[in-house]
Short mmCIF file of C-alpha atoms in Angstrom, two decimals:
data_model
loop_
_atom_site.label_atom_id
_atom_site.label_comp_id
_atom_site.label_asym_id
_atom_site.label_seq_id
_atom_site.Cartn_x
_atom_site.Cartn_y
_atom_site.Cartn_z
CA UNK A 1 3.37 68.67 -176.61
CA UNK A 2 1.79 65.23 -176.93
CA UNK A 3 2.34 63.02 -179.95
CA UNK A 4 -0.60 62.44 -182.29
CA UNK A 5 -1.07 58.69 -182.59
CA UNK A 6 -3.26 57.43 -185.44
CA UNK A 7 -4.37 53.84 -184.77
CA UNK A 8 -5.61 52.06 -187.91
CA UNK A 9 -7.70 48.95 -187.44
CA UNK A 10 -10.46 46.83 -188.97
CA UNK A 11 -9.66 46.68 -192.65
CA UNK A 12 -10.88 45.09 -195.85
CA UNK A 13 -9.71 41.66 -194.84
CA UNK A 14 -11.01 38.30 -193.69
CA UNK A 15 -8.94 38.99 -190.54
CA UNK A 16 -11.06 42.06 -189.73
CA UNK A 17 -12.34 40.58 -186.47
CA UNK A 18 -8.80 39.81 -185.23
CA UNK A 19 -7.79 43.40 -185.94
CA UNK A 20 -10.67 44.64 -183.78
CA UNK A 21 -9.51 42.48 -180.88
CA UNK A 22 -5.96 43.75 -181.22
CA UNK A 23 -7.08 47.39 -181.45
CA UNK A 24 -9.33 47.06 -178.40
CA UNK A 25 -6.43 45.97 -176.21
CA UNK A 26 -3.94 48.46 -177.66
CA UNK A 27 -6.31 51.43 -177.38
CA UNK A 28 -7.01 50.50 -173.78
CA UNK A 29 -3.31 50.49 -172.93
CA UNK A 30 -2.00 53.69 -174.52
CA UNK A 31 -0.86 56.40 -172.12
CA UNK A 32 -3.11 59.39 -172.88
CA UNK A 33 -0.71 61.67 -170.99
CA UNK A 34 1.83 61.07 -173.77
CA UNK A 35 -0.37 60.60 -176.82
CA UNK A 36 -3.41 62.19 -178.42
CA UNK A 37 -5.08 59.08 -179.78
CA UNK A 38 -7.04 59.12 -183.06
CA UNK A 39 -8.69 55.75 -183.81
CA UNK A 40 -9.22 55.18 -187.54
CA UNK A 41 -11.60 52.35 -188.32
CA UNK A 42 -11.59 50.83 -191.83
CA UNK A 43 -14.75 48.99 -192.88
CA UNK A 44 -14.59 45.38 -194.02
CA UNK A 45 -16.67 45.53 -197.18
CA UNK A 46 -15.83 48.87 -198.80
CA UNK A 47 -12.51 49.67 -197.10
CA UNK A 48 -13.96 53.06 -196.08
CA UNK A 49 -12.08 55.09 -193.46
CA UNK A 50 -13.86 56.40 -190.36
CA UNK A 51 -12.61 58.73 -187.63
CA UNK A 52 -14.55 60.72 -185.05
CA UNK A 53 -11.57 62.69 -183.80
CA UNK A 54 -9.37 62.36 -180.77
CA UNK A 55 -10.40 59.66 -178.30
CA UNK A 56 -9.82 60.84 -174.72
CA UNK A 57 -10.85 57.59 -173.05
CA UNK A 58 -10.62 53.95 -174.06
CA UNK A 59 -13.83 52.21 -175.11
CA UNK A 60 -15.38 49.59 -172.84
CA UNK A 61 -16.43 47.09 -175.55
CA UNK A 62 -15.06 45.97 -178.90
CA UNK A 63 -18.39 46.84 -180.54
CA UNK A 64 -17.79 50.51 -179.74
CA UNK A 65 -14.78 50.51 -182.02
CA UNK A 66 -16.95 50.01 -185.09
CA UNK A 67 -17.91 53.32 -186.73
CA UNK A 68 -20.19 54.31 -189.59
CA UNK A 69 -18.33 55.96 -192.48
CA UNK A 70 -19.26 59.47 -193.56
CA UNK A 71 -18.50 58.37 -197.12
CA UNK A 72 -18.86 54.74 -198.32
CA UNK A 73 -16.26 55.29 -201.04
CA UNK A 74 -12.75 54.33 -199.91
CA UNK A 75 -11.30 57.26 -201.87
CA UNK A 76 -13.62 59.93 -200.46
CA UNK A 77 -13.50 58.62 -196.91
CA UNK A 78 -9.71 58.29 -196.89
CA UNK A 79 -9.29 61.80 -198.28
CA UNK A 80 -11.67 63.21 -195.70
CA UNK A 81 -9.93 61.55 -192.73
CA UNK A 82 -6.46 62.48 -193.98
CA UNK A 83 -7.39 66.12 -194.58
CA UNK A 84 -9.43 66.58 -191.41
CA UNK A 85 -7.29 64.77 -188.88
CA UNK A 86 -3.93 63.57 -190.19
CA UNK A 87 -2.71 66.57 -192.19
CA UNK A 88 -2.52 68.94 -189.22
CA UNK A 89 0.65 70.19 -187.56
CA UNK A 90 2.50 68.46 -184.75
CA UNK A 91 4.54 65.34 -184.19
CA UNK A 92 2.61 62.31 -185.41
CA UNK A 93 2.93 58.57 -185.90
CA UNK A 94 0.68 55.84 -187.29
CA UNK A 95 0.08 52.48 -185.64
CA UNK A 96 -1.37 50.06 -188.23
CA UNK A 97 -3.14 47.16 -186.51
CA UNK A 98 -4.45 45.69 -189.76
CA UNK A 99 -4.09 41.93 -190.06
CA UNK A 100 -3.96 40.25 -193.45
CA UNK A 101 -4.71 41.76 -196.83
CA UNK A 102 -5.01 45.52 -197.41
CA UNK A 103 -2.99 46.38 -194.33
CA UNK A 104 -0.36 43.84 -193.38
CA UNK A 105 0.78 43.38 -196.98
CA UNK A 106 2.58 46.68 -197.58
CA UNK A 107 -0.38 48.64 -198.98
CA UNK A 108 -0.99 50.89 -195.96
CA UNK A 109 2.74 51.06 -195.35
CA UNK A 110 3.19 52.46 -198.84
CA UNK A 111 0.56 55.09 -198.16
CA UNK A 112 2.33 56.15 -194.97
CA UNK A 113 5.61 56.42 -196.91
CA UNK A 114 3.96 58.68 -199.51
CA UNK A 115 2.47 60.83 -196.74
CA UNK A 116 5.86 60.94 -194.98
CA UNK A 117 4.35 59.77 -191.69
CA UNK A 118 6.34 57.53 -189.32
CA UNK A 119 4.56 54.24 -188.74
CA UNK A 120 5.00 51.27 -186.46
CA UNK A 121 6.04 47.91 -187.86
CA UNK A 122 7.52 46.59 -191.03
CA UNK A 123 8.12 48.60 -194.17
CA UNK A 124 6.60 48.10 -197.61
CA UNK A 125 9.00 45.39 -198.76
CA UNK A 126 9.12 43.35 -195.56
CA UNK A 127 5.36 43.54 -195.05
CA UNK A 128 4.77 42.19 -198.55
CA UNK A 129 7.44 39.51 -198.22
CA UNK A 130 6.34 38.16 -194.86
CA UNK A 131 2.66 37.96 -195.79
CA UNK A 132 3.42 35.94 -198.94
CA UNK A 133 4.37 32.47 -197.66
CA UNK A 134 5.66 31.36 -201.06
CA UNK A 135 8.07 34.25 -201.61
CA UNK A 136 9.26 34.24 -197.99
CA UNK A 137 9.95 30.48 -198.17
CA UNK A 138 12.02 30.99 -201.31
CA UNK A 139 14.16 33.68 -199.68
CA UNK A 140 14.58 31.77 -196.42
CA UNK A 141 15.57 28.67 -198.37
CA UNK A 142 18.27 30.63 -200.20
CA UNK A 143 19.57 31.73 -196.79
CA UNK A 144 19.91 28.09 -195.77
CA UNK A 145 17.15 28.10 -193.15
CA UNK A 146 15.48 24.69 -192.86
CA UNK A 147 11.74 24.59 -193.62
CA UNK A 148 9.09 21.96 -194.16
CA UNK A 149 8.83 20.35 -197.60
CA UNK A 150 6.14 22.14 -199.59
CA UNK A 151 4.59 22.74 -202.99
CA UNK A 152 2.93 25.95 -204.14
CA UNK A 153 0.72 26.75 -207.12
CA UNK A 154 -1.74 29.28 -208.50
CA UNK A 155 -5.47 28.88 -209.06
CA UNK A 156 -4.94 28.72 -212.83
CA UNK A 157 -2.51 25.83 -212.40
CA UNK A 158 -4.97 23.97 -210.21
CA UNK A 159 -7.76 24.43 -212.74
CA UNK A 160 -5.60 23.32 -215.67
CA UNK A 161 -3.45 20.56 -214.18
CA UNK A 162 -5.06 19.60 -210.87
CA UNK A 163 -4.65 15.86 -211.38
CA UNK A 164 -0.91 16.05 -212.02
CA UNK A 165 -0.49 18.42 -209.07
CA UNK A 166 -2.26 15.92 -206.80
CA UNK A 167 0.05 13.15 -207.99
CA UNK A 168 3.08 15.34 -207.43
CA UNK A 169 1.99 16.29 -203.90
CA UNK A 170 1.26 12.71 -202.92
CA UNK A 171 4.62 11.52 -204.27
CA UNK A 172 6.80 14.23 -202.73
CA UNK A 173 4.88 15.18 -199.57
CA UNK A 174 2.70 12.20 -198.64
CA UNK A 175 0.04 12.55 -195.95
CA UNK A 176 -0.92 14.26 -193.77
CA UNK A 177 -0.41 17.69 -195.32
CA UNK A 178 -1.57 21.21 -194.55
CA UNK A 179 -3.19 23.36 -197.22
CA UNK A 180 -2.78 27.12 -196.72
CA UNK A 181 -3.72 30.32 -198.54
CA UNK A 182 -0.38 31.94 -199.34
CA UNK A 183 -1.23 35.43 -198.04
CA UNK A 184 -3.34 35.03 -194.93
CA UNK A 185 -2.76 34.52 -191.22
CA UNK A 186 -4.74 33.54 -188.12
CA UNK A 187 -5.06 29.99 -189.53
CA UNK A 188 -7.91 31.14 -191.79
CA UNK A 189 -8.49 28.89 -194.79
CA UNK A 190 -6.08 26.21 -193.55
CA UNK A 191 -6.95 22.50 -193.64
CA UNK A 192 -5.19 19.39 -192.37
CA UNK A 193 -5.65 16.62 -194.95
CA UNK A 194 -5.06 12.89 -194.55
CA UNK A 195 -6.14 11.64 -197.97
CA UNK A 196 -6.81 12.78 -201.55
CA UNK A 197 -10.47 13.63 -201.01
CA UNK A 198 -9.63 15.85 -198.04
CA UNK A 199 -6.75 17.42 -199.97
CA UNK A 200 -8.97 18.37 -202.89
CA UNK A 201 -11.55 19.79 -200.53
CA UNK A 202 -8.88 21.70 -198.61
CA UNK A 203 -7.51 23.24 -201.80
CA UNK A 204 -10.97 24.38 -202.92
CA UNK A 205 -11.55 25.86 -199.47
CA UNK A 206 -8.23 27.74 -199.49
CA UNK A 207 -8.93 29.11 -202.98
CA UNK A 208 -11.90 31.01 -201.54
CA UNK A 209 -9.40 33.27 -199.78
CA UNK A 210 -6.39 33.41 -202.09
CA UNK A 211 -5.31 32.66 -205.67
CA UNK A 212 -1.99 31.24 -204.47
CA UNK A 213 -1.82 28.06 -202.39
CA UNK A 214 0.87 26.35 -200.31
CA UNK A 215 0.71 22.66 -199.41
CA UNK A 216 3.14 21.52 -196.69
CA UNK A 217 3.97 18.16 -195.20
CA UNK A 218 3.29 17.77 -191.50
CA UNK A 219 6.11 17.97 -188.99
CA UNK A 220 5.14 15.95 -185.93
CA UNK A 221 6.40 17.77 -182.88
CA UNK A 222 6.16 21.04 -181.03
CA UNK A 223 5.34 24.55 -182.24
CA UNK A 224 7.76 27.11 -180.80
CA UNK A 225 7.43 30.89 -181.19
CA UNK A 226 9.89 33.76 -180.77
CA UNK A 227 9.11 37.47 -180.56
CA UNK A 228 11.55 39.79 -182.34
CA UNK A 229 11.71 43.57 -182.26
CA UNK A 230 14.09 46.26 -183.44
CA UNK A 231 15.48 47.75 -186.61
CA UNK A 232 19.12 47.21 -187.57
CA UNK A 233 19.95 45.44 -184.29
CA UNK A 234 16.92 43.21 -183.58
CA UNK A 235 16.37 41.44 -180.28
CA UNK A 236 14.81 38.01 -179.82
CA UNK A 237 12.71 37.03 -176.83
CA UNK A 238 12.83 33.77 -174.97
CA UNK A 239 10.96 31.12 -177.00
CA UNK A 240 7.45 30.16 -175.95
CA UNK A 241 4.79 27.64 -176.88
CA UNK A 242 1.11 27.02 -176.35
CA UNK A 243 0.27 23.88 -174.44
CA UNK A 244 -2.95 22.59 -175.98
CA UNK A 245 -4.83 19.40 -176.80
CA UNK A 246 -5.55 20.16 -180.46
CA UNK A 247 -4.08 18.10 -183.26
CA UNK A 248 -4.53 21.05 -185.60
CA UNK A 249 -4.18 24.53 -184.07
CA UNK A 250 -6.85 26.19 -186.23
CA UNK A 251 -8.71 29.52 -185.90
CA UNK A 252 -11.18 28.26 -183.30
CA UNK A 253 -8.38 26.65 -181.28
CA UNK A 254 -6.33 29.85 -181.26
CA UNK A 255 -9.08 32.30 -180.42
CA UNK A 256 -11.89 30.36 -178.76
CA UNK A 257 -10.17 27.80 -176.52
CA UNK A 258 -10.18 29.11 -172.95
CA UNK A 259 -7.89 26.31 -171.78
CA UNK A 260 -4.77 27.30 -173.74
CA UNK A 261 -1.70 27.54 -171.56
CA UNK A 262 1.42 29.53 -172.43
CA UNK A 263 4.75 28.02 -171.57
CA UNK A 264 7.30 30.86 -171.53
CA UNK A 265 10.13 30.13 -171.67
CA UNK A 266 9.41 26.87 -173.43
CA UNK A 267 11.03 23.85 -171.82
CA UNK A 268 13.99 23.41 -174.16
CA UNK A 269 17.67 22.53 -173.83
CA UNK A 270 19.70 25.75 -173.65
CA UNK A 271 21.49 24.91 -176.91
CA UNK A 272 18.19 24.44 -178.79
CA UNK A 273 16.76 27.62 -177.27
CA UNK A 274 19.70 29.70 -178.45
CA UNK A 275 19.65 28.17 -181.94
CA UNK A 276 15.97 29.02 -182.29
CA UNK A 277 16.59 32.62 -181.20
CA UNK A 278 19.47 32.91 -183.67
CA UNK A 279 17.36 31.52 -186.51
CA UNK A 280 14.59 33.98 -185.62
CA UNK A 281 16.91 36.96 -185.94
CA UNK A 282 18.42 35.56 -189.14
CA UNK A 283 14.96 35.17 -190.70
CA UNK A 284 14.01 38.67 -189.52
CA UNK A 285 17.01 40.10 -191.33
CA UNK A 286 16.60 37.99 -194.48
CA UNK A 287 13.06 39.34 -194.91
CA UNK A 288 14.19 42.93 -194.23
CA UNK A 289 11.97 43.26 -191.15
CA UNK A 290 11.85 46.23 -188.82
CA UNK A 291 9.81 47.12 -185.78
CA UNK A 292 8.41 43.73 -184.86
CA UNK A 293 7.63 40.20 -185.97
CA UNK A 294 6.90 36.79 -184.50
CA UNK A 295 8.83 33.85 -185.91
CA UNK A 296 7.24 30.39 -185.63
CA UNK A 297 9.13 27.10 -185.66
CA UNK A 298 8.48 23.37 -185.55
CA UNK A 299 10.68 21.18 -183.37
CA UNK A 300 10.49 17.49 -184.18
CA UNK A 301 11.19 14.52 -181.94
CA UNK A 302 14.83 14.36 -183.13
CA UNK A 303 15.46 17.96 -182.12
CA UNK A 304 15.49 19.26 -185.70
CA UNK A 305 14.30 22.84 -186.08
CA UNK A 306 12.08 23.90 -189.00
CA UNK A 307 11.01 27.48 -189.59
CA UNK A 308 7.25 27.51 -190.15
CA UNK A 309 6.56 31.17 -190.93
CA UNK A 310 7.22 34.73 -189.89
CA UNK A 311 4.33 37.00 -188.89
CA UNK A 312 4.95 40.72 -189.39
CA UNK A 313 1.92 41.76 -187.32
CA UNK A 314 1.41 39.10 -184.67
CA UNK A 315 -1.60 39.00 -182.40
CA UNK A 316 -1.33 41.79 -179.86
CA UNK A 317 -4.08 41.21 -177.32
CA UNK A 318 -3.27 40.92 -173.65
CA UNK A 319 -3.22 37.14 -173.98
CA UNK A 320 -1.31 36.96 -177.27
CA UNK A 321 2.05 35.27 -177.28
CA UNK A 322 4.05 38.24 -178.62
CA UNK A 323 3.60 40.74 -175.77
CA UNK A 324 3.64 38.05 -173.10
CA UNK A 325 6.96 36.70 -174.37
CA UNK A 326 8.54 40.12 -173.92
CA UNK A 327 7.05 40.56 -170.47
CA UNK A 328 8.53 37.23 -169.38
CA UNK A 329 11.84 37.82 -171.16
CA UNK A 330 12.82 41.19 -169.74
CA UNK A 331 9.83 42.52 -167.81
CA UNK A 332 8.57 44.82 -170.59
CA UNK A 333 4.95 45.69 -169.75
CA UNK A 334 2.32 45.86 -172.49
CA UNK A 335 2.05 49.67 -172.60
CA UNK A 336 5.83 50.00 -172.46
CA UNK A 337 6.16 47.60 -175.41
CA UNK A 338 3.84 49.76 -177.51
CA UNK A 339 5.97 52.82 -176.75
CA UNK A 340 9.16 50.96 -177.68
CA UNK A 341 7.65 50.04 -181.03
CA UNK A 342 6.66 53.67 -181.59
CA UNK A 343 10.25 54.69 -180.82
CA UNK A 344 11.50 52.26 -183.47
CA UNK A 345 9.08 53.87 -185.93
CA UNK A 346 10.53 57.32 -185.29
CA UNK A 347 14.10 55.99 -185.57
CA UNK A 348 13.42 54.36 -188.93
CA UNK A 349 11.73 57.51 -190.19
CA UNK A 350 14.69 59.62 -189.10
CA UNK A 351 17.02 57.28 -190.98
CA UNK A 352 14.88 57.60 -194.09
CA UNK A 353 15.11 61.39 -193.93
CA UNK A 354 18.88 61.15 -194.38
CA UNK A 355 18.36 59.84 -197.93
CA UNK A 356 18.53 62.56 -200.58
CA UNK A 357 16.31 62.55 -203.65
CA UNK A 358 18.22 64.98 -205.85
CA UNK A 359 21.81 64.99 -207.05
#
């Protein structure tokens, strides 16, 4: 009997569009001989759940993935989808492809735990940790992993003591700096700032998307990425990097530039390559990850390695770095990679079932 695969995408998040791109590629690559596929679209404004049943064939355009909810209420729509499609008998697994808030942050993962449904990717704790740049930096720092110098603060702090914060940032970080929302990805809300006016503007821009802000000093050098997958015994891919002409690799650069070139493996000394892979696995374990993650590093001109961030749900289109790194590391094809991640989901769920809840 085929496995019921519930693919969640869209979501109440500023990264809604990225989720649609990921879902379009994934849904087009799933082996329908092995899985009964149920796409579940979550609207951007209300967070309403939509499902039209099992999808026998992949859609031909991204626009076809967008559905109209039967109920606009998130509660009613979620209950309807869960009762009508998810609660039935049979072996089942969820594949959350929700980038950013309300999906990549542990919320949907918690729902799957309550429903006792295996799901692909990181658990509640690791999803929350990895999405929050401030908390993850604190934990990685305690583990002795080198990172860029940074300062973080809340909206209330900025409103009450903005001038002193500016002085502190200029004294300890200098310019240029990067301003980032603490709990977003895809370079949304990020600004590169070379003076105080730009810094103030960048902070106000980032506060549109988050109440917690991170300001980091710039590391001049290369951006190196590593794909990691697995549960207790994670594996790290060969490192890769994008060759590009952009000073700041922002949202438009990542997703609109047709001239990006992947270099996999990245041209690195063997010693540096292995250190980066080791740091990637160490960070993966420190943040309690399982299933998959992409770990991003900076490499400066002196060969020093700085961990930038860890992404618990990296881009997963056919041209995203994560799947391509695995294909060039050990020949794992895109559809095979999805099935491996599903296997990890079942293994983690089986481990969880060994825990008893009564004495």
